XYZ file of N, CA, C and O in Angstrom:
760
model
N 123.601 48.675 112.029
C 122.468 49.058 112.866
C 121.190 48.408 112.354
O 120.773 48.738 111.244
N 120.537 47.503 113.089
C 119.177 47.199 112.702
C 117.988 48.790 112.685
O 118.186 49.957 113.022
N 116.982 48.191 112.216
C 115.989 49.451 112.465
C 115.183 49.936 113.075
O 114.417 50.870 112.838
N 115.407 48.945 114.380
C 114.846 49.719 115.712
C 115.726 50.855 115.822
O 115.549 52.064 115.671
N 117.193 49.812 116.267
C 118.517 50.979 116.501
C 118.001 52.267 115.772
O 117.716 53.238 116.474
N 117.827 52.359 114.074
C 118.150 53.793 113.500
C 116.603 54.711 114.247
O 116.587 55.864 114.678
N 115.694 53.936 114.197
C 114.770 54.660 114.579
C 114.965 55.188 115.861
O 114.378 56.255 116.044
N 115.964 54.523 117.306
C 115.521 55.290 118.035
C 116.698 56.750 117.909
O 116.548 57.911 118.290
N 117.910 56.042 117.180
C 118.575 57.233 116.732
C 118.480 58.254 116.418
O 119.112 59.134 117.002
N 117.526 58.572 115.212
C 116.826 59.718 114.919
C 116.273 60.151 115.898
O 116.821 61.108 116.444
N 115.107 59.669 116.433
C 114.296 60.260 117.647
C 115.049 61.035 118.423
O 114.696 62.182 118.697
N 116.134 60.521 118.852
C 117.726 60.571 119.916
C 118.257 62.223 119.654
O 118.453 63.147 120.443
N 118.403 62.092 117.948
C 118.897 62.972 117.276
C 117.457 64.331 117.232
O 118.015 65.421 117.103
N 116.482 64.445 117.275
C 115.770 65.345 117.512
C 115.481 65.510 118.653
O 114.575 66.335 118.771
N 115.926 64.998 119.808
C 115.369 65.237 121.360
C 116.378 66.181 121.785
O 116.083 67.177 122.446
N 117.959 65.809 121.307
C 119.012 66.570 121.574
C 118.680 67.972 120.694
O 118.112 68.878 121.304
N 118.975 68.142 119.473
C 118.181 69.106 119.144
C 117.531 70.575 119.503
O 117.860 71.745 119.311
N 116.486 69.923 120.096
C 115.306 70.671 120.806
C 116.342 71.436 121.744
O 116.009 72.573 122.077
N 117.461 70.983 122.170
C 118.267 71.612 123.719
C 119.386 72.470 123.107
O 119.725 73.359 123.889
N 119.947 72.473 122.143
C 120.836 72.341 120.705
C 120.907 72.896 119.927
O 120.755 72.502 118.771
N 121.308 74.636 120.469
C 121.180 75.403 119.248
C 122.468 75.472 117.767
O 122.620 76.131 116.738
N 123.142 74.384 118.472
C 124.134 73.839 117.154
C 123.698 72.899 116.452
O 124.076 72.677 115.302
N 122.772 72.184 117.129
C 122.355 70.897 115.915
C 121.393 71.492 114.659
O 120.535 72.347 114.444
N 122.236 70.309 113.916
C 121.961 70.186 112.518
C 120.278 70.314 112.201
O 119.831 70.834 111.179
N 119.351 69.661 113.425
C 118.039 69.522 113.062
C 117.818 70.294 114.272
O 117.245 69.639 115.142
N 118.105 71.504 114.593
C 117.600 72.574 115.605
C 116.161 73.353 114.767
O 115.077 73.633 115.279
N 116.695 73.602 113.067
C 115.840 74.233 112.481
C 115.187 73.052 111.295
O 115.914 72.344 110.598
N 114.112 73.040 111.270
C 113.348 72.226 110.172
C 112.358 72.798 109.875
O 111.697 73.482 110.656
N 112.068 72.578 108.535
C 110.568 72.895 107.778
C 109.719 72.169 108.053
O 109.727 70.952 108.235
N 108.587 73.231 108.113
C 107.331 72.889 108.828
C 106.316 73.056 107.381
O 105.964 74.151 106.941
N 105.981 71.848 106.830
C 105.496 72.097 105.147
C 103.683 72.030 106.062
O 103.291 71.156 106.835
N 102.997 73.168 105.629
C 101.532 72.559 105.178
C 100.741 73.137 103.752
O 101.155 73.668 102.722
N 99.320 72.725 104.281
C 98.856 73.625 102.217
C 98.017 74.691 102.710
O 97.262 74.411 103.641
N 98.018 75.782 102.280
C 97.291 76.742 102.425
C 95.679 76.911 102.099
O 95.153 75.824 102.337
N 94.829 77.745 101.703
C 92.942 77.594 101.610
C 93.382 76.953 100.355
O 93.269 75.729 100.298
N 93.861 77.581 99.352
C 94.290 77.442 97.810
C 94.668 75.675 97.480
O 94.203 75.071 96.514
N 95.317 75.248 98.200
C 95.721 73.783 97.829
C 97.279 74.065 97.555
O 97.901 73.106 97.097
N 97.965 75.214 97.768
C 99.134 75.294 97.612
C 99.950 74.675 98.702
O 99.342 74.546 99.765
N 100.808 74.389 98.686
C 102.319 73.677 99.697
C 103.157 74.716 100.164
O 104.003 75.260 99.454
N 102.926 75.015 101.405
C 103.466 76.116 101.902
C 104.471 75.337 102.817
O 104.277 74.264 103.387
N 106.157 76.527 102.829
C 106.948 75.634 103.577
C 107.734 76.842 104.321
O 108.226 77.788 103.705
N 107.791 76.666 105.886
C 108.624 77.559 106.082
C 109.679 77.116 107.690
O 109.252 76.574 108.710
N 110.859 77.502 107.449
C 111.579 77.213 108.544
C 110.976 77.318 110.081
O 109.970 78.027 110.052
N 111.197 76.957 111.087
C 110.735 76.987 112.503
C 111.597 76.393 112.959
O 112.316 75.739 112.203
N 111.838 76.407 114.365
C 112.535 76.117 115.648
C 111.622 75.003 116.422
O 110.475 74.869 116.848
N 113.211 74.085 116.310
C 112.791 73.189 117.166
C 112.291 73.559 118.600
O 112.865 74.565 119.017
N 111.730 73.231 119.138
C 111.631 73.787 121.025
C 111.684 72.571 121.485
O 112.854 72.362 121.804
N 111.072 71.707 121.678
C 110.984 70.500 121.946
C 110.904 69.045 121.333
O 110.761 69.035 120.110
N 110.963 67.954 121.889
C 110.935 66.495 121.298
C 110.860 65.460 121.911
O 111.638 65.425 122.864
N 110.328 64.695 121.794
C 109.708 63.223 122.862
C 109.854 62.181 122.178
O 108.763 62.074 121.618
N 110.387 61.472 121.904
C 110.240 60.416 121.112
C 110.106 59.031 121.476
O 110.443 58.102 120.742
N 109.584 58.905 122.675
C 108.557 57.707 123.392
C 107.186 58.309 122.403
O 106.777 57.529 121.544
N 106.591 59.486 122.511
C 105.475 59.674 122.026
C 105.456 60.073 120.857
O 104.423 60.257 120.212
N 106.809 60.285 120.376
C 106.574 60.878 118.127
C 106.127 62.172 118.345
O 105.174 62.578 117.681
N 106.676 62.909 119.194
C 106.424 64.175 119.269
C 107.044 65.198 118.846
O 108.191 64.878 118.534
N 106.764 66.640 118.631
C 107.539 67.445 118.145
C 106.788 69.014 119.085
O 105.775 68.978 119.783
N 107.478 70.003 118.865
C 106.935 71.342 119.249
C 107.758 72.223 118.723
O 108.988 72.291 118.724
N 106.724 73.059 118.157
C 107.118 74.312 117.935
C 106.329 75.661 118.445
O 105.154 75.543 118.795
N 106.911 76.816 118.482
C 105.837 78.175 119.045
C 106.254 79.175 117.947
O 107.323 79.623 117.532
N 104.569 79.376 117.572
C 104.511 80.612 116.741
C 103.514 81.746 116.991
O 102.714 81.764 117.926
N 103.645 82.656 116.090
C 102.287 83.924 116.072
C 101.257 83.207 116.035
O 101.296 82.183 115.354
N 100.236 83.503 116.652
C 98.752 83.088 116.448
C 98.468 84.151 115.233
O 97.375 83.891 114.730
N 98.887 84.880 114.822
C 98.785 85.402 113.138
C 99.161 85.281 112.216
O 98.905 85.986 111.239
N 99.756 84.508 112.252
C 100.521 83.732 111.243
C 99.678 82.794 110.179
O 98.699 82.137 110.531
N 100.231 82.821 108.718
C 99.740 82.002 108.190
C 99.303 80.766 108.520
O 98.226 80.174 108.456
N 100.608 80.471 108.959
C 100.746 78.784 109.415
C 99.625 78.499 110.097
O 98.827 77.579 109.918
N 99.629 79.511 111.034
C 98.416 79.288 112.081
C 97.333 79.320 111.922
O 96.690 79.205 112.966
N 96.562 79.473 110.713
C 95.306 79.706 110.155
C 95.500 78.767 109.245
O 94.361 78.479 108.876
N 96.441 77.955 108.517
C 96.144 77.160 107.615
C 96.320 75.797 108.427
O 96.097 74.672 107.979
N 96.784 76.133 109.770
C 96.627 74.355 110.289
C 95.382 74.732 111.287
O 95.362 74.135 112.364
N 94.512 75.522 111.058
C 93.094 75.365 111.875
C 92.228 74.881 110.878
O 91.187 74.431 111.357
N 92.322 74.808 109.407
C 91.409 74.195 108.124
C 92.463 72.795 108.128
O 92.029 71.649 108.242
N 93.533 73.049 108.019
C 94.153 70.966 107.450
C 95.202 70.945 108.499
O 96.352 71.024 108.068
N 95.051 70.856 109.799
C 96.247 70.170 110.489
C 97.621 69.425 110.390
O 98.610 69.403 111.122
N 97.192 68.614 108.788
C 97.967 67.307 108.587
C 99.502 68.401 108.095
O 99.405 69.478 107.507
N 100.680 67.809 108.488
C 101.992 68.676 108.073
C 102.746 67.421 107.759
O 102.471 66.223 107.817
N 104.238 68.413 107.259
C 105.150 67.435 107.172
C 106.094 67.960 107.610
O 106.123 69.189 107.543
N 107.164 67.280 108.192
C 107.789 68.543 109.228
C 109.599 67.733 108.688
O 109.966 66.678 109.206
N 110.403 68.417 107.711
C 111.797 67.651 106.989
C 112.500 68.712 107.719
O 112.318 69.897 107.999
N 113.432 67.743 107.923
C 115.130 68.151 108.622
C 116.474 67.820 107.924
O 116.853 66.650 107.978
N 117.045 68.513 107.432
C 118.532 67.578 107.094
C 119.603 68.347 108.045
O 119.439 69.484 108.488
N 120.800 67.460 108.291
C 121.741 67.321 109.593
C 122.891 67.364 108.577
O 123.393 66.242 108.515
N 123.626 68.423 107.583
C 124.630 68.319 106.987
C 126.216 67.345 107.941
O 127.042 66.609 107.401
N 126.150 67.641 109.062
C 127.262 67.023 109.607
C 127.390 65.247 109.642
O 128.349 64.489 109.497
N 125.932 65.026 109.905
C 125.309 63.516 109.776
C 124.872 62.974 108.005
O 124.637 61.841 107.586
N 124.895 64.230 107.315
C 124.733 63.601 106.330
C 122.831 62.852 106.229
O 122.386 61.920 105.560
N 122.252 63.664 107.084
C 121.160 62.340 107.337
C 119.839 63.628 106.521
O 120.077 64.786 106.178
N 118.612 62.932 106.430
C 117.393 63.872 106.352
C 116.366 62.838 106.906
O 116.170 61.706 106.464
N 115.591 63.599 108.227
C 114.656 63.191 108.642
C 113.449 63.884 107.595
O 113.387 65.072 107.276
N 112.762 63.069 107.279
C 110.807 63.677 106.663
C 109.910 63.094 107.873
O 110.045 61.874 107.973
N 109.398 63.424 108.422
C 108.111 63.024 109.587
C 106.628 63.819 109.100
O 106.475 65.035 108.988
N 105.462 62.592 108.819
C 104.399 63.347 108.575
C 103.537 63.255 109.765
O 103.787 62.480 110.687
N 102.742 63.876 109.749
C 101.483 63.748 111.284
C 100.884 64.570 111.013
O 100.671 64.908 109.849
N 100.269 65.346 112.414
C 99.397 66.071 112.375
C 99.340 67.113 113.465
O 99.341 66.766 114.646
N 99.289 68.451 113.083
C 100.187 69.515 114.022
C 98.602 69.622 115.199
O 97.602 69.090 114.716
N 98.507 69.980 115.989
C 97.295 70.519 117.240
C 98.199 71.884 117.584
O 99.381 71.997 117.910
N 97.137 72.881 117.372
C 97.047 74.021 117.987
C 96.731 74.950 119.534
O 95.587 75.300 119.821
N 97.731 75.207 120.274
C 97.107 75.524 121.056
C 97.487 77.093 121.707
O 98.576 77.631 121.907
N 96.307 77.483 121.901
C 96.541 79.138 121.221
C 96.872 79.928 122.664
O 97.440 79.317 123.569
N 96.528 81.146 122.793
C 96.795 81.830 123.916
C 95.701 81.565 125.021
O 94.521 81.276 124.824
N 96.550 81.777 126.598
C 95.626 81.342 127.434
C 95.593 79.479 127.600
O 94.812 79.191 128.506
N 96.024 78.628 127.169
C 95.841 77.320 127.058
C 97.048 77.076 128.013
O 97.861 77.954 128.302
N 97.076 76.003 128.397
C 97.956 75.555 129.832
C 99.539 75.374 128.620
O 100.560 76.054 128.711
N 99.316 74.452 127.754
C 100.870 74.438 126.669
C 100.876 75.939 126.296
O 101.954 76.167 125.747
N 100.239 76.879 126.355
C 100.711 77.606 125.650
C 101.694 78.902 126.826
O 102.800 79.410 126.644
N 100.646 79.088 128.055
C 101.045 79.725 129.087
C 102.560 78.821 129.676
O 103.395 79.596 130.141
N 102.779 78.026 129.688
C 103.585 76.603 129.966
C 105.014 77.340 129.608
O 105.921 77.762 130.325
N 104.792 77.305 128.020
C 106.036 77.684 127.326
C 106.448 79.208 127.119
O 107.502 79.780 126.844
N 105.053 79.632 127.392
C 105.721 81.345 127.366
C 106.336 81.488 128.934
O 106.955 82.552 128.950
N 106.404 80.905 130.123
C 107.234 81.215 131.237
C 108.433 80.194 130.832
O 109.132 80.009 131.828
N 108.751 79.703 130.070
C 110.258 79.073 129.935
C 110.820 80.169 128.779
O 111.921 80.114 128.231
N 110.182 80.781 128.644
C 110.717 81.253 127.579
C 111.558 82.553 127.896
O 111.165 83.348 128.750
N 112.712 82.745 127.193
C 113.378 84.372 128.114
C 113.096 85.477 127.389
O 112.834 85.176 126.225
N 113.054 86.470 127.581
C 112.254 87.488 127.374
C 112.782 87.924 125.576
O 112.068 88.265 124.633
N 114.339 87.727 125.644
C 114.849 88.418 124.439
C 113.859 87.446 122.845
O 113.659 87.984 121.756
N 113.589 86.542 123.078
C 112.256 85.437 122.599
C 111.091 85.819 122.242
O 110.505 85.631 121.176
N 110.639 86.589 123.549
C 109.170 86.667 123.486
C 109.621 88.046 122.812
O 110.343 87.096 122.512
N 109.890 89.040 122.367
C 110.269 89.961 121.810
C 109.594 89.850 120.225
O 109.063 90.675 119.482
N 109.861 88.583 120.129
C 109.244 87.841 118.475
C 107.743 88.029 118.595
O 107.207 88.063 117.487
N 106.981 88.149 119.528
C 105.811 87.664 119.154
C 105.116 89.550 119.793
O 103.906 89.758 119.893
N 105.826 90.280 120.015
C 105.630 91.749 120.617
C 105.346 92.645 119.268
O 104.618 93.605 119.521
N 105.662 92.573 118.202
C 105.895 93.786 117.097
C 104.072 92.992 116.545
O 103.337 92.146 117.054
N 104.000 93.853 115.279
C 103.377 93.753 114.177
C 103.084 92.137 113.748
O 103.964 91.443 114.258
N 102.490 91.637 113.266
C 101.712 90.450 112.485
C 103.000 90.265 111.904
O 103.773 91.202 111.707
N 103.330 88.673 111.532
C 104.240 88.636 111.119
C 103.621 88.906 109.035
O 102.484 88.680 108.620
N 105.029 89.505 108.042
C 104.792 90.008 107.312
C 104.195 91.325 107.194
O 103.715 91.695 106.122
N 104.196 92.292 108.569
C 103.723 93.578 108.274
C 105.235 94.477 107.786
O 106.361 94.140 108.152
N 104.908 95.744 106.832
C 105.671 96.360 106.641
C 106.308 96.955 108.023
O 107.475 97.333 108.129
N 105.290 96.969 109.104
C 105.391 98.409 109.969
C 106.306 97.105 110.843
O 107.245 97.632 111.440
N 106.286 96.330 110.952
C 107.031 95.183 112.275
C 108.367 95.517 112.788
O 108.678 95.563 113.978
N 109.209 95.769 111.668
C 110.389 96.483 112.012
C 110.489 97.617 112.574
O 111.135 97.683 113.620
N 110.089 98.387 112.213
C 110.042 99.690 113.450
C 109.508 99.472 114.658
O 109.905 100.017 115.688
N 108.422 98.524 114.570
C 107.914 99.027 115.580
C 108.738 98.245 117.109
O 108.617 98.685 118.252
N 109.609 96.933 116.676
C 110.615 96.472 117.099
C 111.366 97.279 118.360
O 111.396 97.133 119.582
N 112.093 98.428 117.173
C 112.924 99.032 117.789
C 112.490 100.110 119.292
O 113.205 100.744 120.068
N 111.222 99.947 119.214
C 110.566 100.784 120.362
C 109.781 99.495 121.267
O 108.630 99.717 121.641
N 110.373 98.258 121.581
C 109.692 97.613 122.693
C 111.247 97.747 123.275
O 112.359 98.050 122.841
N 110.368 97.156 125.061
C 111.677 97.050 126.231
C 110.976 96.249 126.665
O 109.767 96.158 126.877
N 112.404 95.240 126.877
C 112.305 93.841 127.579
C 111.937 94.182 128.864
O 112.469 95.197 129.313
N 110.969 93.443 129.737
C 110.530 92.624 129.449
C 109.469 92.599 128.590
O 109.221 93.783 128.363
N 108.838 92.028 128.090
C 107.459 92.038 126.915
C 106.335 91.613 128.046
O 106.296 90.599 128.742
N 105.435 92.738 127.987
C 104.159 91.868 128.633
C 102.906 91.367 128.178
O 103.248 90.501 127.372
N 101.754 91.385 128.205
C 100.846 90.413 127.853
C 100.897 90.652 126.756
O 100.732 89.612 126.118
N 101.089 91.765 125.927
C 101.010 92.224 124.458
C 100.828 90.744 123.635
O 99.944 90.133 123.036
N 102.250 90.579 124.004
C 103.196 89.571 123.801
C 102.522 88.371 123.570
O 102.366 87.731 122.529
N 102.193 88.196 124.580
C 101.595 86.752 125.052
C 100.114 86.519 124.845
O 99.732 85.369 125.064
N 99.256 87.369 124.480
C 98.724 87.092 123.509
C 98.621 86.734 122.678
O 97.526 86.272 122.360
N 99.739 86.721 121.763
C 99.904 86.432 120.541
C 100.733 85.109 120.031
O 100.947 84.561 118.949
N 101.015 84.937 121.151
C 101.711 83.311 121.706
C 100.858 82.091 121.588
O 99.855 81.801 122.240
N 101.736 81.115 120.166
C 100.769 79.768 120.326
C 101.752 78.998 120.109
O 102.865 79.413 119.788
N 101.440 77.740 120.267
C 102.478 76.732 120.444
C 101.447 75.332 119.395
O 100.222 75.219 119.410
N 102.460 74.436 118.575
C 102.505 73.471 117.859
C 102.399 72.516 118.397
O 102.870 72.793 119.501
N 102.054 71.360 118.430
C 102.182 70.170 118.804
C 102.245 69.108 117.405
O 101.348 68.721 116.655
N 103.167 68.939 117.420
C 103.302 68.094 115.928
C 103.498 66.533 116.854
O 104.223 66.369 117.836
N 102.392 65.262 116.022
C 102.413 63.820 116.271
C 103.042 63.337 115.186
O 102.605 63.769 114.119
N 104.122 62.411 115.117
C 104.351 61.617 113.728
C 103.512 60.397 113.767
O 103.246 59.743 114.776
N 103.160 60.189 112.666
C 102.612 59.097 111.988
C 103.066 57.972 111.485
O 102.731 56.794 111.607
N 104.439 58.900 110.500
C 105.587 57.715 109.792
C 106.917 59.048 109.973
O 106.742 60.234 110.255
N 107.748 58.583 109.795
C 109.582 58.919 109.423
C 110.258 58.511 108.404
O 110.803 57.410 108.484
N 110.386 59.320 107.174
C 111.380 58.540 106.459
C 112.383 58.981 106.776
O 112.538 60.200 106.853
N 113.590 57.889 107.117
C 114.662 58.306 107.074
C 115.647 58.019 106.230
O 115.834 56.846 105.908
N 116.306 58.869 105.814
C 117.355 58.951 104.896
C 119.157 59.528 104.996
O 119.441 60.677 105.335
N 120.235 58.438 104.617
C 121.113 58.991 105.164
C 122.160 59.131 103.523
O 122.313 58.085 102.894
N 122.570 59.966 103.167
C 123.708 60.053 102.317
C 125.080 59.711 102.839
O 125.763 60.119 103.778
N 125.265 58.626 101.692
C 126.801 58.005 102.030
C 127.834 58.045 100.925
O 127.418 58.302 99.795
N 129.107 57.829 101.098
C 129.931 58.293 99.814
C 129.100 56.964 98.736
O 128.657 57.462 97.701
N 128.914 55.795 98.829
C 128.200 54.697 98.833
C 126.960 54.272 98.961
O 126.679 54.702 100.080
N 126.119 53.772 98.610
C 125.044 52.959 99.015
C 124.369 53.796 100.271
O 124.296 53.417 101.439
N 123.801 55.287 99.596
C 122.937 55.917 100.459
C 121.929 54.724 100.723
O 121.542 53.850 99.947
N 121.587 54.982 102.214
C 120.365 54.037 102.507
C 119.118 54.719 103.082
O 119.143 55.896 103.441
N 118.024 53.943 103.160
C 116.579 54.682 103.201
C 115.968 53.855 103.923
O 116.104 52.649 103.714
N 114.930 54.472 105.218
C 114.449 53.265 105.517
C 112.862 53.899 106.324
O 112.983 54.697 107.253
N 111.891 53.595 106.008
C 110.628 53.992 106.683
C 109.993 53.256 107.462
O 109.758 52.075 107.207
N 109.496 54.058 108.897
C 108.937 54.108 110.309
C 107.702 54.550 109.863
O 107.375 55.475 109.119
N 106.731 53.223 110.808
C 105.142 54.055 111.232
C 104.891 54.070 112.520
O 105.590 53.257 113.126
N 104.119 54.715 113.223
C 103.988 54.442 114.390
C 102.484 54.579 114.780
O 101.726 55.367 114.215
N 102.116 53.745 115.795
C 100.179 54.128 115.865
C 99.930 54.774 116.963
O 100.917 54.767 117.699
N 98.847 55.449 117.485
C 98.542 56.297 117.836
C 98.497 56.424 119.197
O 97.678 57.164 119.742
N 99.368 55.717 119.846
C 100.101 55.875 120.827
C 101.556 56.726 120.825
O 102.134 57.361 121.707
N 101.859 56.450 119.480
C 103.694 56.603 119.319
C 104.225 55.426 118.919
O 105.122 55.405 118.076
N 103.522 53.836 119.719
C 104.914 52.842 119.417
C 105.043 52.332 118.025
O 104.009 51.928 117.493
N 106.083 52.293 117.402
C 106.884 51.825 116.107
C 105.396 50.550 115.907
O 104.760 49.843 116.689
N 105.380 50.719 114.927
C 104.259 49.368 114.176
C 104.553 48.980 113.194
O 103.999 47.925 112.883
N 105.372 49.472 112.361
C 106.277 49.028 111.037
C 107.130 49.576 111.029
O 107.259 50.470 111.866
N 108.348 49.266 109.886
C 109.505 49.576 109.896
C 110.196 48.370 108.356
O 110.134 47.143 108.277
N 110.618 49.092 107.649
C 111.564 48.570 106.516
C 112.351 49.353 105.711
O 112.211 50.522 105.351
N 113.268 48.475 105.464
C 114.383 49.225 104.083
C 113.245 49.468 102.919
O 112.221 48.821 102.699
N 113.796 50.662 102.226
C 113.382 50.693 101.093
C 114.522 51.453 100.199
O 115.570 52.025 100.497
N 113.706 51.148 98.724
C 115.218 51.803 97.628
C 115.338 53.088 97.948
O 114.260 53.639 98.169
N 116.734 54.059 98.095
C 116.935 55.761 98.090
C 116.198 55.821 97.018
O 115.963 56.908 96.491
């Protein structure tokens, strides 16, 4: 495979994904740094993927850490590994927020099915009380809910990609400019 091929592969491989609650890169870490300068990393759901544009999406609490530490530093890094492929995507960029009430955000809370929006109905995420209070909502969830509904927009910048082989793991890094289209691309050492 040359390295257009792998690049649009990967892309390929996160678009399916997004649809794909068996794929390997359905769930990836969403790394940013907190006020402190610390490296905060925590799992999220794929929802979506574009990869004409180096795109990514995810939907979370608008109370959420995450969500307050990408309104001070946007910039993320968003790693996947695909045990069946053997592969690990790293993609860095820069996440955009868009909170409740916003056309992406209203957008994705009507695709969304109710047993879903259920997530964003209880307590702040990390409250003691969240669990109980769980057990006393009924689907459907209404604005409560959706209030509290925001959605990610992650851009890549670059991709490293990386694949483990019984052999001669290989490595190879993608940039792309601010359109999306590929602008570099080379092997480098695992």
């Amino acid at each position: 495979m040359d390295l257009s091929d792998i690049d649009a592969s990967a892309w390929a491989e996160l678009e399916t994904a997004a649809g794909n609650p068996q794929s390997g890169f359905r769930y990836v870490n969403l790394c940013s740094v907190d006020a402190e300068a610390r490296p905060q990393a925590r799992m999220v759901v794929l929802r979506a993927a574009d990869g004409s544009a180096r795109s990514l999406e995810f939907h979370t609490d608008t109370r959420s850490q995450k969500w307050l530490e990408l309104s001070v530093n946007p910039e993320v890094t968003v790693l996947g590994f695909c045990p069946q492929a053997r592969l690990q995507l790293r993609l860095q960029g820069r996440a955009e927020r868009h909170g409740p009430g916003s056309e992406v955000a209203d957008a994705a809370w009507e695709r969304m099915p109710d047993r879903t929006r259920l997530t964003y109905a209880g307590g702040p995420p990390g409250d003691e009380r969240a669990l109980e209070a769980i057990g006393e909502l009924a689907a459907p969830v209404d604005e409560a809910g959706k209030a509290r509904f925001g959605v990610l927009s992650f851009r890549a910048r670059t991709l490293d990609w990386f694949q483990l082989r019984q052999q001669d793991n290989r490595r190879a890094l993608f940039a792309y400019d601010e359109t999306g289209a590929l602008s570099s691309c080379r092997w480098v050492n695992p």
